[in-house]
XYZ file of C-alpha atoms in Angstrom:
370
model
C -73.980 -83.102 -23.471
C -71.767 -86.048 -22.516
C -70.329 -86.167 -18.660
C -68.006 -88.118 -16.547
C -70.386 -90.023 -13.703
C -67.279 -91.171 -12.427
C -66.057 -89.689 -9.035
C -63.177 -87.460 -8.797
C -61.541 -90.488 -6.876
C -61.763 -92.977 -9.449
C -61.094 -90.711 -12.347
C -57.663 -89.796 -10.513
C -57.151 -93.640 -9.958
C -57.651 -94.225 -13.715
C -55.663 -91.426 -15.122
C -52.524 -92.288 -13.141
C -52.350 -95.810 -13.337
C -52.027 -98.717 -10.996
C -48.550 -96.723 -9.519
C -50.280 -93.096 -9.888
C -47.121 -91.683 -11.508
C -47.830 -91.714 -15.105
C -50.328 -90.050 -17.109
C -51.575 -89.632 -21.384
C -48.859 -87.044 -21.644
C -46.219 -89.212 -20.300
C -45.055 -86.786 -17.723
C -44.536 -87.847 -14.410
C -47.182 -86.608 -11.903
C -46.246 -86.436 -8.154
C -49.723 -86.878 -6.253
C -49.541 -83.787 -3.593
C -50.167 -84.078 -0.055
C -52.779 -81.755 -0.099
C -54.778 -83.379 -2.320
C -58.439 -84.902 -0.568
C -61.065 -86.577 -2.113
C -64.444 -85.395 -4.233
C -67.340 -86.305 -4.007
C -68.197 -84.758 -7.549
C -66.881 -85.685 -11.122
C -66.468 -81.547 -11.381
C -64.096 -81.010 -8.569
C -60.861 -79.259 -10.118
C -57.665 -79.837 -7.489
C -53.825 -78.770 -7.873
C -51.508 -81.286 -7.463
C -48.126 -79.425 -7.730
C -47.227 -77.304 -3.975
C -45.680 -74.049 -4.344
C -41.789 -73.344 -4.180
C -39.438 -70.766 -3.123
C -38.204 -69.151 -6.172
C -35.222 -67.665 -5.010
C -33.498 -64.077 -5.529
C -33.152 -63.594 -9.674
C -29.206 -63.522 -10.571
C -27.753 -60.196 -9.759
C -27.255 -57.942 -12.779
C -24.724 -55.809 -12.805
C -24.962 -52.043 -13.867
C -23.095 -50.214 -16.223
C -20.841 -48.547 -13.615
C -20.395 -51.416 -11.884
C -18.444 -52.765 -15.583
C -17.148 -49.445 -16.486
C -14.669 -47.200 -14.302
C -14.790 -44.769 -16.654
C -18.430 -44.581 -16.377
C -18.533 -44.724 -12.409
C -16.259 -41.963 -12.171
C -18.799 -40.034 -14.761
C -21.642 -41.000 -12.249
C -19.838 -39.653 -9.102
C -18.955 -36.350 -10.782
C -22.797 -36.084 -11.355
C -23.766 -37.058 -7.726
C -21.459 -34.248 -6.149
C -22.155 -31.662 -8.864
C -25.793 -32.133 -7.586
C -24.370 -31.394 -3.809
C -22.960 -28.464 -5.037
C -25.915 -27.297 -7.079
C -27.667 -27.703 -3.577
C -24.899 -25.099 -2.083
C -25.271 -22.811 -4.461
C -29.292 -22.862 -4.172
C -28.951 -22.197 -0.727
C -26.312 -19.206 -0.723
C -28.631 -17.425 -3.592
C -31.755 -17.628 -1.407
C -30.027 -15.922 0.960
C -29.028 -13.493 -1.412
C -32.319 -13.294 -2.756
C -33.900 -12.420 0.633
C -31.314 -9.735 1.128
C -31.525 -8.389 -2.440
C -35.419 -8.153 -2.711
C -36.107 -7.406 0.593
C -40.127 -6.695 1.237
C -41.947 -3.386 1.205
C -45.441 -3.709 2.613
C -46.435 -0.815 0.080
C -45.219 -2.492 -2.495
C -46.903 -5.900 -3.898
C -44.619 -6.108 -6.632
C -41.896 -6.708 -4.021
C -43.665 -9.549 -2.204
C -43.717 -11.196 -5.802
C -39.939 -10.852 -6.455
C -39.054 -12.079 -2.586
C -41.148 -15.116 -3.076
C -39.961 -16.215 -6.676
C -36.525 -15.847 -6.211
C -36.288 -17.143 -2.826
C -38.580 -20.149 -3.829
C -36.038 -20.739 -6.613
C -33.084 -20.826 -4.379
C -34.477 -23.229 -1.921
C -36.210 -25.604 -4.817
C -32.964 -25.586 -6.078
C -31.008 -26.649 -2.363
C -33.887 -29.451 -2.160
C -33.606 -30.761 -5.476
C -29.428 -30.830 -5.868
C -30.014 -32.508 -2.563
C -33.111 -34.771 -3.271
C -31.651 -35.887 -6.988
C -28.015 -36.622 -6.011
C -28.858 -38.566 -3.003
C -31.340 -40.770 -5.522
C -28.781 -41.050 -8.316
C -25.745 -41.973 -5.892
C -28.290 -44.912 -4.386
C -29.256 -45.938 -8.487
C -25.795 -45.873 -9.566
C -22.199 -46.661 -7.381
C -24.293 -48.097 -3.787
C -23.927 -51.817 -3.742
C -27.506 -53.142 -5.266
C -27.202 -56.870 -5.025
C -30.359 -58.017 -3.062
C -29.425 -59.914 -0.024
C -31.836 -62.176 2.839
C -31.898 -61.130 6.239
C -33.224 -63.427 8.360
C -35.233 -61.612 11.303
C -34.344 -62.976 14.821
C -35.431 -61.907 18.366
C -34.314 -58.620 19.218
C -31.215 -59.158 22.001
C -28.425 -56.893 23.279
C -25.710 -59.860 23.397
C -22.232 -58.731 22.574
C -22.382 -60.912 19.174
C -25.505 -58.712 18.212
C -24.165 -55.400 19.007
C -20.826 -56.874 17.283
C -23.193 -57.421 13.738
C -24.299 -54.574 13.797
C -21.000 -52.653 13.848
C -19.900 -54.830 10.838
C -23.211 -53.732 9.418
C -22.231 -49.951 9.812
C -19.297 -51.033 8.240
C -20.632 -52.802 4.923
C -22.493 -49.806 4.486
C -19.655 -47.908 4.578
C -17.925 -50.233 2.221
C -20.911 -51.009 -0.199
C -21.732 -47.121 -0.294
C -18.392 -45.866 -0.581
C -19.200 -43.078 1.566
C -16.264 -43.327 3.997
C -13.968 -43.731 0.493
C -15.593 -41.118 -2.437
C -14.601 -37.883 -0.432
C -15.278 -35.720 -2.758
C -19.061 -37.439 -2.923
C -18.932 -37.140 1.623
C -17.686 -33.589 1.726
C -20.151 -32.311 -0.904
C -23.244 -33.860 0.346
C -22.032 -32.788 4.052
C -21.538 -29.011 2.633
C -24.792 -29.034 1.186
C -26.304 -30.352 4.468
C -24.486 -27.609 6.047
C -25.458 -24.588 3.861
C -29.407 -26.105 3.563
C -30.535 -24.714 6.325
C -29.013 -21.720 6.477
C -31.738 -20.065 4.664
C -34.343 -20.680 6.889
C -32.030 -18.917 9.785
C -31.699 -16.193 7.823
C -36.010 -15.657 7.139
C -36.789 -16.559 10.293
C -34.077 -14.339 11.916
C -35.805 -11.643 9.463
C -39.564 -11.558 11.100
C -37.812 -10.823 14.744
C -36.919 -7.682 15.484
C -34.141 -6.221 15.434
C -32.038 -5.166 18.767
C -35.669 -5.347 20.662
C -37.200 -8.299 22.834
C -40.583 -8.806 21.617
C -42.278 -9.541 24.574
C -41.321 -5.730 25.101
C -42.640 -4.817 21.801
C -45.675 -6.226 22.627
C -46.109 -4.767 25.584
C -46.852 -0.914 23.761
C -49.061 -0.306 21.014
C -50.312 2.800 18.975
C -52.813 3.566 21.643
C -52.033 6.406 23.877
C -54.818 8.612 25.935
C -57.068 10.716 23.810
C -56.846 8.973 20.634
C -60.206 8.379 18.509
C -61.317 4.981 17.804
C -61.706 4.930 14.128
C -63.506 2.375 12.298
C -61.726 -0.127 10.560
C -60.877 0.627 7.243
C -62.183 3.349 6.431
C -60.552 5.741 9.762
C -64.119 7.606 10.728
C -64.284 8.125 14.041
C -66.791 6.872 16.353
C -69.369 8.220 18.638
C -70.904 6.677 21.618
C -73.910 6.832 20.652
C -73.490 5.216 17.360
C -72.699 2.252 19.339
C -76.081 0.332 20.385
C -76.742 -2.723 22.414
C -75.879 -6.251 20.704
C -73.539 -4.440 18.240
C -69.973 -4.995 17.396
C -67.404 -2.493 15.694
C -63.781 -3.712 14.279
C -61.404 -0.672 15.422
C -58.477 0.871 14.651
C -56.717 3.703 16.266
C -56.807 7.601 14.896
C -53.637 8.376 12.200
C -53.112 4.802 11.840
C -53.580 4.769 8.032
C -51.045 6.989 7.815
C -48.106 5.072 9.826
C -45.832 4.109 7.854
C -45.331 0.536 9.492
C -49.067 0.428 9.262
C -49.425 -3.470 8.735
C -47.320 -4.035 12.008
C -49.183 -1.519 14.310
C -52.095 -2.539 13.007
C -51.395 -6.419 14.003
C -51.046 -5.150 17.740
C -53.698 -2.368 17.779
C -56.623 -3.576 16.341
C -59.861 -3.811 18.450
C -62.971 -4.981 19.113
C -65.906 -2.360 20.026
C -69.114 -3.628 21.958
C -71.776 -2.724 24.038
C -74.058 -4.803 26.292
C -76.486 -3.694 29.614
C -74.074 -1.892 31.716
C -75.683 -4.042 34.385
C -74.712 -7.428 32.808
C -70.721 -6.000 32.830
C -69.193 -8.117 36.118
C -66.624 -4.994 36.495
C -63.735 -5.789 38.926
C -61.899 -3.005 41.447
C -59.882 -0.907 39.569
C -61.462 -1.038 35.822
C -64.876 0.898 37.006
C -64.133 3.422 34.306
C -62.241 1.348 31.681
C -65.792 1.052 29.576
C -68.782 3.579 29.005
C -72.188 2.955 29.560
C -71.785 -0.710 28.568
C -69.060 0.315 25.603
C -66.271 -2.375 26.119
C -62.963 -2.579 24.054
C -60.669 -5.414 23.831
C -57.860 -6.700 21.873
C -58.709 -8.349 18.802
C -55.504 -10.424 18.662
C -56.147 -14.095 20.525
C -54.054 -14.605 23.619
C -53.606 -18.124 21.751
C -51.099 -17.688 18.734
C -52.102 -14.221 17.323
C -55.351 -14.934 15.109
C -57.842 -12.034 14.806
C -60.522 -12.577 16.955
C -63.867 -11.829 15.413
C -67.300 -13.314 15.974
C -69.429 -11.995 18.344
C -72.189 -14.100 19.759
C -75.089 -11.022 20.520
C -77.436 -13.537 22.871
C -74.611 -15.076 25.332
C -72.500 -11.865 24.853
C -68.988 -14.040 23.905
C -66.434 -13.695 21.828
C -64.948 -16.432 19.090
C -61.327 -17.192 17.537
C -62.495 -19.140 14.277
C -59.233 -20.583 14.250
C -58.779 -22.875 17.419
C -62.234 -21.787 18.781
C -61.183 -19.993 22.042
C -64.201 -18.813 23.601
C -63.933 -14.887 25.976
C -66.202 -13.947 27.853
C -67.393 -10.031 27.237
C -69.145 -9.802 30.329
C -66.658 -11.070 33.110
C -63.795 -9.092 31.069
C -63.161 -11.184 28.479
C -62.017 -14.246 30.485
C -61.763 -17.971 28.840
C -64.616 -19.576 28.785
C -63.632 -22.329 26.288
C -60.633 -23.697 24.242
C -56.617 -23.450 24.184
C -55.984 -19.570 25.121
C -55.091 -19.385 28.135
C -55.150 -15.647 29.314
C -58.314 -12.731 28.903
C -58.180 -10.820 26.451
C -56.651 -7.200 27.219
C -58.900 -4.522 27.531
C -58.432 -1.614 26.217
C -59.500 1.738 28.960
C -61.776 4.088 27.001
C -64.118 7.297 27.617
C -66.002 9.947 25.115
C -64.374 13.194 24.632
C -66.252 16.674 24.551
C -67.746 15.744 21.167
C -69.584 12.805 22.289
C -66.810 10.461 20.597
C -64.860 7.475 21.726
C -61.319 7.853 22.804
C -58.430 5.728 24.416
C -57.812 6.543 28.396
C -54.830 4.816 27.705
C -52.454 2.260 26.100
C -53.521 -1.481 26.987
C -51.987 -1.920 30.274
C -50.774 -6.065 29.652
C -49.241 -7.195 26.562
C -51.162 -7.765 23.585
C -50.746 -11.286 21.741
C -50.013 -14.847 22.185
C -49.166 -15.860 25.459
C -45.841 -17.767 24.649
C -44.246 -14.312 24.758
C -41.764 -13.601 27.877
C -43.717 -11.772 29.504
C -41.852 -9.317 33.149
């Protein structure tokens, strides 16, 4: 196979000429700057430099040519706003008309389409008519903006209010009222469904930390098991076990889902002599039997897991640790109060029963709390 022995150098020298501006083609050839020499025949250089190409000629849209057209393209932009209104005032409506039972399933169903439609419907009227009002009447023309040092001189702060007000201009927000006033009701009315739910899971008339503060539990009622209602005996309760409680005619409350959220309990016993028991709660357990909220003192998550060897208690969801035998104090991770314990004793039958309600609230601790 035949090959050039010549160096890069003298092939270069050859091709261009004695003036290294002309070549076979007979176009000129500017020798670059960058250009070095080889010391192999097989050396491949570039000798044209790169150049700025520049911002491609503005092309003007259709509504930019047409009035006609713009003015269809702004009725579509505030159409959307108003789309977004009336999303928002039939969630609310929604809520209100399909309000939940916690009987019924089919009720939870209805809530959440309806209501999902009425807020998709807000986002979207929102979402789409701010995209198509950018796509179609803003000022598109692409522009350079050279980047200096940040400084608070009085000609910067006086470019940026004429910046504010091309905006304005190129926008046309401060000119297409009917485009401002929609998109500002539509603002407006968004977020009116999400007073309206979250106004909904408070109660009504009543300060929670107050609610909080009473639960189903009053002396002499049964600690059931959890779900089936049996009640419990003491001695059905041995050493290293743990029982998930409710309290006795629970089942058949009718607000049964919301008494159970502040009820529910914990059941375990341990060596009465490993129970640190301080003055005042001598009789709050039996023979080792301990009860304690099962709602974290963190944000309300069901605590559950209990450790048989070290005797402690788990929230699976931020991992607050309680210690069962110094009364349930934290022993590890965000909560930041015991949990409550709940005073029991066995009644004539030989089965567990409340002394009392808990005597501190049950819950998270963010609650007010007298």
């Amino acid at each position: 196979m035949a090959h050039d022995e010549t160096s890069g150098t003298d092939v270069a020298a050859t091709s261009s000429g004695a003036g290294g501006v002309s070549n076979t083609s007979g176009r000129a050839v500017e020798p670059s700057a960058a250009v070095s020499s080889a010391s192999g025949g097989l050396a491949v250089m570039t000798t044209d430099g790169l150049s700025d190409p520049g911002i491609p000629p503005h092309r003007k849209r259709i509504t930019d040519l047409d009035p006609k057209k713009a003015k269809g393209a702004q009725r579509a932009v505030y159409t959307l706003f108003y789309l977004s209104i009336a999303g928002s005032i039939f969630a609310i409506a929604a809520y209100m008309a399909f309000p939940i039972n916690s009987d019924d399933p089919g009720s939870v169903r209805l809530n959440t389409v309806f209501l999902g439609l009425g807020i998709t419907l807000a986002l979207m009227g929102i979402g789409i008519g701010a995209v198509h009002w950018a796509k179609t009447l803003m000022h598109d023309e692409e522009g350079v903006d050279i980047r200096h040092p940040v400084r608070s001189s009085d000609e910067t702060r006086a470019r940026a209010v004429e910046i504010f007000h091309e905006g304005n201009v190129e926008s046309g927000f401060g000119r297409r009222s009917l485009i401002r006033n929609s998109l500002i009701g539509a603002l407006v009315a968004f977020p009116l469904p999400a007073v309206i739910l979250f106004r909904g899971l408070g109660p009504e008339g009543e300060s929670p930390s107050e609610l909080l503060s009473h639960t189903m539990w009053k002396a002499g009622d049964r600690l059931t098991l959890d779900p089936s209602g049996l009640p419990v005996k003491a001695s059905d309760v041995t050493i290293g076990s743990a029982f998930h409680i409710i309290p006795e005619g629970l089942n058949d409350a009718p607000d049964r889902l919301e008494q159970k959220a502040k009820a529910a309990v914990l059941l375990m016993r341990v060596n009465p002599s490993d129970l640190n028991v301080s003055a005042g709660r001598e009789d709050w357990n039996y023979d080792g039997i301990v009860a304690y909220s099962k709602i974290c003192t963190h944000v309300g998550c069901p605590v559950a897991l209990f450790e048989q060897q070290t005797h402690h208690l788990l929230c699976p969801c931020h991992q607050s640790t309680f210690d069962v035998n110094n009364e349930c104090e934290v022993i590890f991770g965000p909560a930041k109060r015991p949990l409550p314990q709940l005073p029991i004793t066995v009644d004539g039958e030989g089965y567990l029963v409340a002394r009392s309600d808990f005597l501190e609230p049950v819950g998270p601790s963010f609650w007010e709390r007298s």
